[in-house]
Every structure is written in structure tokens, then in C-alpha cells.
Amino acid sequence: MDRTELKKRYISARRAVIGLDFTHLSDTQREAVMTTQGPLLLLAGAGSGKTTVLINRIANLLKYGCGADSEHIPDDAAEESLCILESYLENRIRNNAYNEEHANLQQLCTYDPIEPWRIIAITFTNKAAGEIKQRLEKVLGPKAEDIWASTFHSACARILRRDIDRLGYESSFTIYDKSDCASLMRRILKDMDVEERNLPYKTVLNYISRAKDDMISAGDFLSIAKKAGDIRKRTIGHAFLEYEQRMKASNALDFDDLILLTVRLFQENPDVLQYYQKKFKYVLIDEYQDTNNLQYQLAAALAGGYGNICVVGDDDQSIYKFRGATIENILNFEQRFKDACVIRLEQNYRSTGHILEAANDVICNNKGRKGKTLWTQSGAGRLPELHVTTDERAEAQFIADKIIASVADGQNWREHAVLYRMNVQSNQLETAFNRCGIPFRIVGGIGFYERAEIKDILAYLCIIHNPHDDVRLLRVINTPVRGIGNTTIDRIIELSVELGVPMYEVIKDSHNHETLNRAAGRLHLFADMIDTLRELSNTSPLDELYDAMLNRTGYIRSLKEQLTDINIARIENVLELKTNILSFMKQRGGTLFDFLSETALFTDMDRDDGSEDRVLMMTMHSAKGLEFDTVFVSGMEEGIFPGVRAIGNNDEIEEERRLCYVAMTRAMRTLYFTCTLQRMLFGKTSSAQASRFVREINSDHIEIHEPPTSISSFAFGNTGVYTGGFSYGDNSHTRKNRTHTDPDSQYTITKLPVGIKFVEGDAIEHTTFGRGVITSLSKAGGDALLEIAFDKEGTKRMLLKSAGRYMKKVDS
């Protein structure tokens, strides 16, 4: 056999043998796993198993290197080796068994193997990064620990800690979260005599974030504003400059700085860039459609050595433009990375057929997309349903009724999610759920790390790590109260600005400043405490440092002095933080810097582990990456979704449509849309028109349930002629094919049957909560408030008009 024929057969057999390790994947998933060389764009539709592909792709790289798609074969490859490959392949296909004679099979299939630490996999949330790590450990064992699987910000923090001194910072930098940045900017604007109503701090921070993404410095921003004669932007420029200077003085970085400074580090230090380009042979980026300019710059820089960059994303799920994400990164991938390969993952493993068809109907109306069509082998399932209610109260009650009925049929509360476009829409839903005793949690509420007492404690840890952190220092200098008043604090700030030194230096030197003489003793006690804890941080484990910090600061003692219910809860939260520290030490074994970096980058969705059996309520943006058996998409009305600001702007409408697509594809089996004939919002009642997105769904893929009252003003106009309501274009199916009029579909509160009375002590049976006893009954306006002790669900409080429909008297 000549060398050419041997090579051809060897490559084919090697690829086929490697492919046998991935027979549990679909054909396209397997192709994605086995494409190892050069730029690769995986267009991964919702629910298409992208994480599974990432895990298996990394496993393939570590086990076989680039053997699956390399054109090279070993120099000593002989017909004997080819015979082993082909005979093994034939035996496996025929007998589905492993041939022990081929123990050196992996060696024959492997080409250019790599070490785990030469792979970096970047995603957006700690939760997603944690899932990747856990799944890699199951597949690869201990060597998975050496893979860089982290968020953009965590990866950058790790890179900067090693070389940030080249940019004039110290390696002990701290990271400011959004609230820290807000505190700093509010103080800057106050010092500039800029009133919040004239220029909100959020507006300034948004401008700064966009400027950093465009790599525009504060000085350049101010120069541009001056040349343009823009007074407002000039003010923002001055605030930006002051913000930049104070952050640098505090040796602190915000989230944007983490990526910006890493990109700058690479641009200004070729040797550092070369180090990481040589280190990482394979770069994988998840959720690529959500990247901004800086993140693209970072990804391109890291991949510049070997050119092996694999990005996974879905242009149809690009919904974070307001955060700076640019869909062009994924749309222009092939132009930016020469000879890129594109693989579409279109098979969906989450949702049923009708849900996917409806989602395809909606998203196909977008022009700015690469194009793909989701499909499933899971069967057609139930049709999505649109329920038209009279108003927002009826809408909320309908959703409550459906959830209670579903739970009564055996579903868990946590298998239901209610999605809305604006947080304000949760108001009526909360009211209805409370009336009916439905347990729920609102995603986006106050998270554990956002609670005041936790931020206090973290502030102490931050200044122990970096005493030049002025924002954190101001938070705790008199918390708990230690006699350092506002006047003293103002003098410290003035001296810090005047002398150009951090506030901590002013505090330590307070005895030399006449204006601080009276408070110098108390200030020295504070500084001595911090210095002692700083020394302890160099020698003691994190948990011991934490205990010492609580003891020396007197934080818990001060809470115990007024032992109210609120303070008890605060003490519990402070003690619970130690649980997090111990868990961190067990899993990561890192330093105080590592712990503070991780907590600073923690998000609300990272803390949701799905263990609580509660209905989840959240905005559609918050639902990204999640899935539920049953999903309610509420407020499907023009002006709400899409919002008023989007109407008339094609780019904004397309982003809103992508958001709708994301919301729809969260549902696994059951999808409800709701809208109202009229809605009160922000104190104003107005009539409503169905969202264009629900009208884009083909009539074969949706059922419409309308109240028995006339809907002419809602959909068809007073003459019955279509004026912008439900319409299915040129589809042959009429509305009547999929429209249901239900006499109970108004979902107004029904009266209890005549003759049924409830009194304290009655034993009752509830549809969802089971048997219980009414322990209290009191008048509440035109209703009655019940307190019921259930056998299995504990005590719940409900309003009679809402709860009465689900309960009946039983013998005690």
C-alpha cells in the first residue's frame, strides 16, 4: 500500500474510532466536538445542548488532541497500525464491544495532545462556569481542575493579579461592584455641586461604561466633549476624570476596568500577551452573542497565538444591548476570523414541537440574523395558549388559578415561572399569589451579598486587604458607632483630596492635623484595629481571620445590644457568610483576594440553585439560560412588549423580538401568553392591543382564549374589520380554528356557594395544600382573612374570596 493510500485510510479510520466515544451525541453535536482546529462558530439554538458539546469537546481535546480532524499521521504509521484501527472499528460496529487486544488504541488515535492548563473556557456567570467545572470533573477527574473555566471578569482578575503592576496598580487591588461605583459617583457629583435631578449618577456611569468599551479614556472623553461644545458631556467628562483618579488612588477597579486593563496590558506589553498566547492553545467562549467590544478584543488577543478559537452563541438570543453587548460580534465572526467554520446546532432537547414552531414563527421576522430553525424529536405537545383577560387583576388571578391547578395535578411550584418585560408588572402578581397562598420568589430582589450587613462585613474584609479603598472605608469607619461623626469624616475627605493621599493615610496621621485633633484618639484606635487584622490576614486562615474581624470590630455585639427581629436576621446573615467562606476554602483553598474577587462578581442568578419549591417571578432578561416545565409570559401588549421606546425603531424591535424568543424557549411543555383588554400602569388606565409578537405566531401553533365580552376594540375595531389585532397573514386557517370562548375565562373572583360558612376551628381540605384547620378568621375590608394550619404545609394566611374556591369543609 502506498503512503498516500495509507494516509487517507488512516485519517478516516482514526476519525471514525474517535467518533465512537461520542455516539451519545447527535451528528451535528459530534461534528462540533471533533472539529478542533482553527476558528469555529457554534450557532447553538435554545436547548440544543451547547454545554454538553463544550464538555465533550474539551474531553476530546485532552484525550485525542487534534487527532479527529488533523491531516497528519505519525511518521512511523504502518499498515499494522491501520489494521488495528480498522479491525477495532469493524468489531465495535459489529459487536458493540471493546477489543482488549487494542489497548494501545488511544495512542494510535492521539495527535498533538495538550495539557489541561492550555485550555481556557470563558462564560458570563459564576453559575455557568461552576456547572462547566463540575461536569468536567465528572468526565475527566482531577485533571479538570487545571482547566481555566471561569467568567470573563474572573479570568481577567487572575491575569491582572500577576502583572497589573505594569499599569501602575498594586496587585492588592479591590473590585467595586455596582453599588460601590454608585456611592463613589454620587459623592463626586455632590462635590461638583451637580444635582441628581439634573444629571443622575446612573447616566454618568452608563456614559463611562460605554466609553471604556470603546477604549476612550477620561481625558479623551473630556477633550471630545469640549471640542463639541457639549456642556452636559463636558460635565460628565469632568466626573469621569475624577472617577478615574479616585479609583486609581484607591487601587480599585470596576467591572469594566477588569477587561479594559487586561486588554491594555496585552497591548502595551507584548511579552505578557505572548505568554498567554503561548499558554492557551485552545480558547472557548460561551454566550458569544452577549460579548461587547472589549470582550471581543480580549478573546481575539488570547486566540492570536494558535488561532484555535471556538465561540458558542445564538444570534437569536442576543438581548443585552443595553449592557453594551453587540450582536455584530457573532454576525461578523467569519469576517473577523479567516477560514472560520460554522456549525448549526438546531435540534432542541428542551421544548415540545408546538412551542418551537411558535418560537420559529416569531424569530423568522428578524432580518439581522444568521438563520436557523429549531426542531425536536420530543413530539408536538400542547399548543401554546394566549389568554385575554379584562384587566391586570384578572390576568394575575388567571395565572394563580392555573398554577394552583397544575400543582394539584402533581407539579412542583418551582416548575412554574412567570416572566414579564418590566419589574413593575410583578405588583398584581404578588398580590394574587399572596391572596392564594402561592409560595414565590422574585428574581432580582435583594440578594444575599446585597444586604446591608453583608456589604458592611465585606467592606471590612476589603480594607483589611486594601486599606486604600476609600469607598469601603467610608462605609464602616463609624459602623458600628465608634464616635467618628460626619464632621470628622468630612474633614478626612477634605484632607485626602488636598494632600492627594488615601483617607487611611490621613486617619493614621490624624494627630498631625489640627482639624482632627479632637477625634485623633478614636481614629487611631480604628487604624490600629485594621493594621492588626491586616497582619493577621498574612498568617491566619480565612475563617479565623473572619472570627477575629467580627470580634475586634464589635459588629455582632452592637446588633445584640438591640435584639430586634431585624437585628436577629442580620446576625444570622453575618454568621451565614462564614458558611460561604468555609465552603470557598474547601472548594478553592484561595486567599482573601480570591474570596473578595469571587463575591464581587457574584450575581443574583448565581445564588438561585433551584432547591426552593417556589414559583419564580422574573423579567425576561433574567430568565436567560433557565428552563421550566410551565412558563407564563404576561403583558403581551403593544407598548409593554414591545415597549413604547422600541416601536418605530427597527433595531430595537428586533432586540425585543429576540427577547420574546428567549422567553418562549424557556418553556419545556406548557407555554401561556396573557394580555388584557385594559391595563392600569403607573396610575393610568388605557386600552390595550395584542403584541405584534403573538400575532406573528401561525394559527396552527397557538390557541386563543377570549373573555365572553366583546373584544372589538381590542382586535377588530367596532365594525368587525381587522385593525391590527390578531391576524395570521395569508394563512388559510381562520381565527375560529384556534379560538376558544370560555365563560370562566374572565377570572374574576367568584363568590362562595350560598350557604357555605367558615368559622374558626373548621377542618378543611384545600385543593393544593391538603387538610388543615382554620385557626383564625377576621374581617379584611370586603373580604375575610383566614389563617389555616395545614397538616403538611404549615400555617398559611389567605383571603377568603380567593382561597374559598379551592377549599371545602371536611369532618375533623
Coordinates of N, CA, C and O in Angstrom, one line a residue, residues 473 477-478 482-485 487-489 491-492 495 503-513 515-531:
L473 N -14.0 52.1 53.1 CA -13.6 52.7 54.4 C -14.7 53.6 54.9 O -15.0 53.6 56.1
I477 N -16.2 53.1 58.7 CA -15.4 53.9 59.7 C -16.2 54.1 61.0 O -15.6 54.2 62.0
N478 N -17.5 54.3 60.9 CA -18.3 54.5 62.1 C -19.4 53.5 62.2 O -20.5 53.8 62.7
R482 N -18.6 54.4 66.6 CA -17.4 54.5 67.4 C -17.0 55.9 67.6 O -15.8 56.2 67.8
G483 N -18.0 56.8 67.5 CA -17.8 58.2 67.9 C -17.0 59.0 66.8 O -16.4 60.1 67.1
I484 N -17.0 58.5 65.6 CA -16.4 59.3 64.4 C -17.6 59.8 63.6 O -18.2 59.1 62.8
G485 N -17.9 61.1 63.8 CA -19.1 61.7 63.2 C -18.9 62.2 61.8 O -17.8 62.2 61.3
T487 N -18.8 65.3 60.7 CA -17.9 66.4 60.6 C -16.5 65.9 60.5 O -15.7 66.4 59.6
T488 N -16.1 65.0 61.3 CA -14.8 64.4 61.2 C -14.5 63.7 59.9 O -13.5 63.9 59.3
I489 N -15.5 63.0 59.4 CA -15.4 62.3 58.1 C -15.2 63.3 57.0 O -14.4 63.1 56.1
R491 N -13.9 66.2 57.2 CA -12.5 66.8 57.3 C -11.5 65.8 56.7 O -10.5 66.2 56.1
I492 N -11.7 64.5 57.0 CA -10.8 63.4 56.5 C -10.9 63.5 54.9 O -9.8 63.4 54.3
L495 N -9.0 66.6 53.6 CA -7.5 66.5 53.7 C -7.0 65.5 52.7 O -5.9 65.7 52.1
M503 N -7.5 58.2 52.2 CA -8.1 58.6 53.5 C -7.4 57.8 54.7 O -7.3 58.4 55.8
Y504 N -7.1 56.6 54.4 CA -6.5 55.8 55.5 C -5.2 56.4 56.0 O -4.9 56.4 57.2
E505 N -4.4 57.0 55.1 CA -3.2 57.7 55.5 C -3.5 58.9 56.3 O -2.7 59.2 57.3
V506 N -4.5 59.6 56.0 CA -5.0 60.8 56.8 C -5.3 60.3 58.2 O -5.0 61.0 59.2
I507 N -6.1 59.2 58.3 CA -6.5 58.7 59.6 C -5.3 58.3 60.5 O -5.2 58.7 61.7
K508 N -4.3 57.6 59.9 CA -3.2 57.2 60.6 C -2.3 58.4 61.1 O -1.6 58.3 62.1
D509 N -2.4 59.5 60.3 CA -1.6 60.7 60.7 C -2.5 61.8 61.3 O -2.1 62.9 61.3
S510 N -3.6 61.4 61.8 CA -4.6 62.4 62.3 C -4.1 63.3 63.4 O -4.5 64.4 63.5
H511 N -3.1 62.8 64.2 CA -2.6 63.6 65.3 C -1.8 64.8 64.8 O -1.5 65.7 65.5
N512 N -1.4 64.7 63.5 CA -0.6 65.8 62.9 C -1.5 66.9 62.2 O -1.0 67.8 61.6
H513 N -2.8 66.7 62.2 CA -3.7 67.6 61.6 C -4.6 68.3 62.6 O -5.3 67.6 63.3
T515 N -7.3 70.0 62.5 CA -8.7 69.9 62.4 C -9.2 68.5 62.9 O -10.4 68.3 63.1
L516 N -8.3 67.6 63.1 CA -8.6 66.2 63.5 C -8.2 65.9 64.9 O -8.3 64.8 65.4
N517 N -7.6 66.9 65.6 CA -7.0 66.6 67.0 C -8.0 66.0 67.9 O -7.7 65.1 68.6
R518 N -9.2 66.5 68.0 CA -10.2 66.0 68.9 C -10.6 64.6 68.7 O -10.9 63.8 69.6
A519 N -10.6 64.2 67.4 CA -11.0 62.8 67.1 C -9.8 61.9 66.9 O -10.0 60.7 66.6
A520 N -8.6 62.4 67.0 CA -7.4 61.6 66.7 C -7.3 60.3 67.5 O -6.9 59.3 66.9
G521 N -7.7 60.3 68.8 CA -7.7 59.1 69.6 C -8.5 58.0 69.0 O -8.1 56.8 68.9
R522 N -9.8 58.4 68.7 CA -10.7 57.4 68.1 C -10.3 56.9 66.7 O -10.4 55.7 66.4
L523 N -9.7 57.8 66.0 CA -9.2 57.4 64.6 C -8.0 56.5 64.7 O -7.9 55.5 63.9
H524 N -7.2 56.7 65.7 CA -6.0 55.8 65.8 C -6.5 54.4 66.3 O -5.9 53.4 65.8
L525 N -7.5 54.4 67.1 CA -8.0 53.0 67.5 C -8.5 52.3 66.3 O -8.3 51.1 66.2
F526 N -9.2 53.0 65.4 CA -9.7 52.4 64.2 C -8.6 51.9 63.3 O -8.5 50.7 62.9
A527 N -7.5 52.7 63.1 CA -6.4 52.4 62.3 C -5.6 51.2 62.9 O -5.2 50.3 62.1
D528 N -5.4 51.2 64.2 CA -4.7 50.1 64.9 C -5.5 48.8 64.7 O -4.8 47.8 64.5
M529 N -6.8 48.9 64.8 CA -7.6 47.7 64.6 C -7.4 47.1 63.2 O -7.2 45.9 63.0
I530 N -7.4 48.0 62.2 CA -7.3 47.5 60.8 C -5.8 47.0 60.6 O -5.7 45.9 60.0
D531 N -4.8 47.6 61.1 CA -3.5 47.2 61.0 C -3.3 45.8 61.6 O -2.6 44.9 61.1

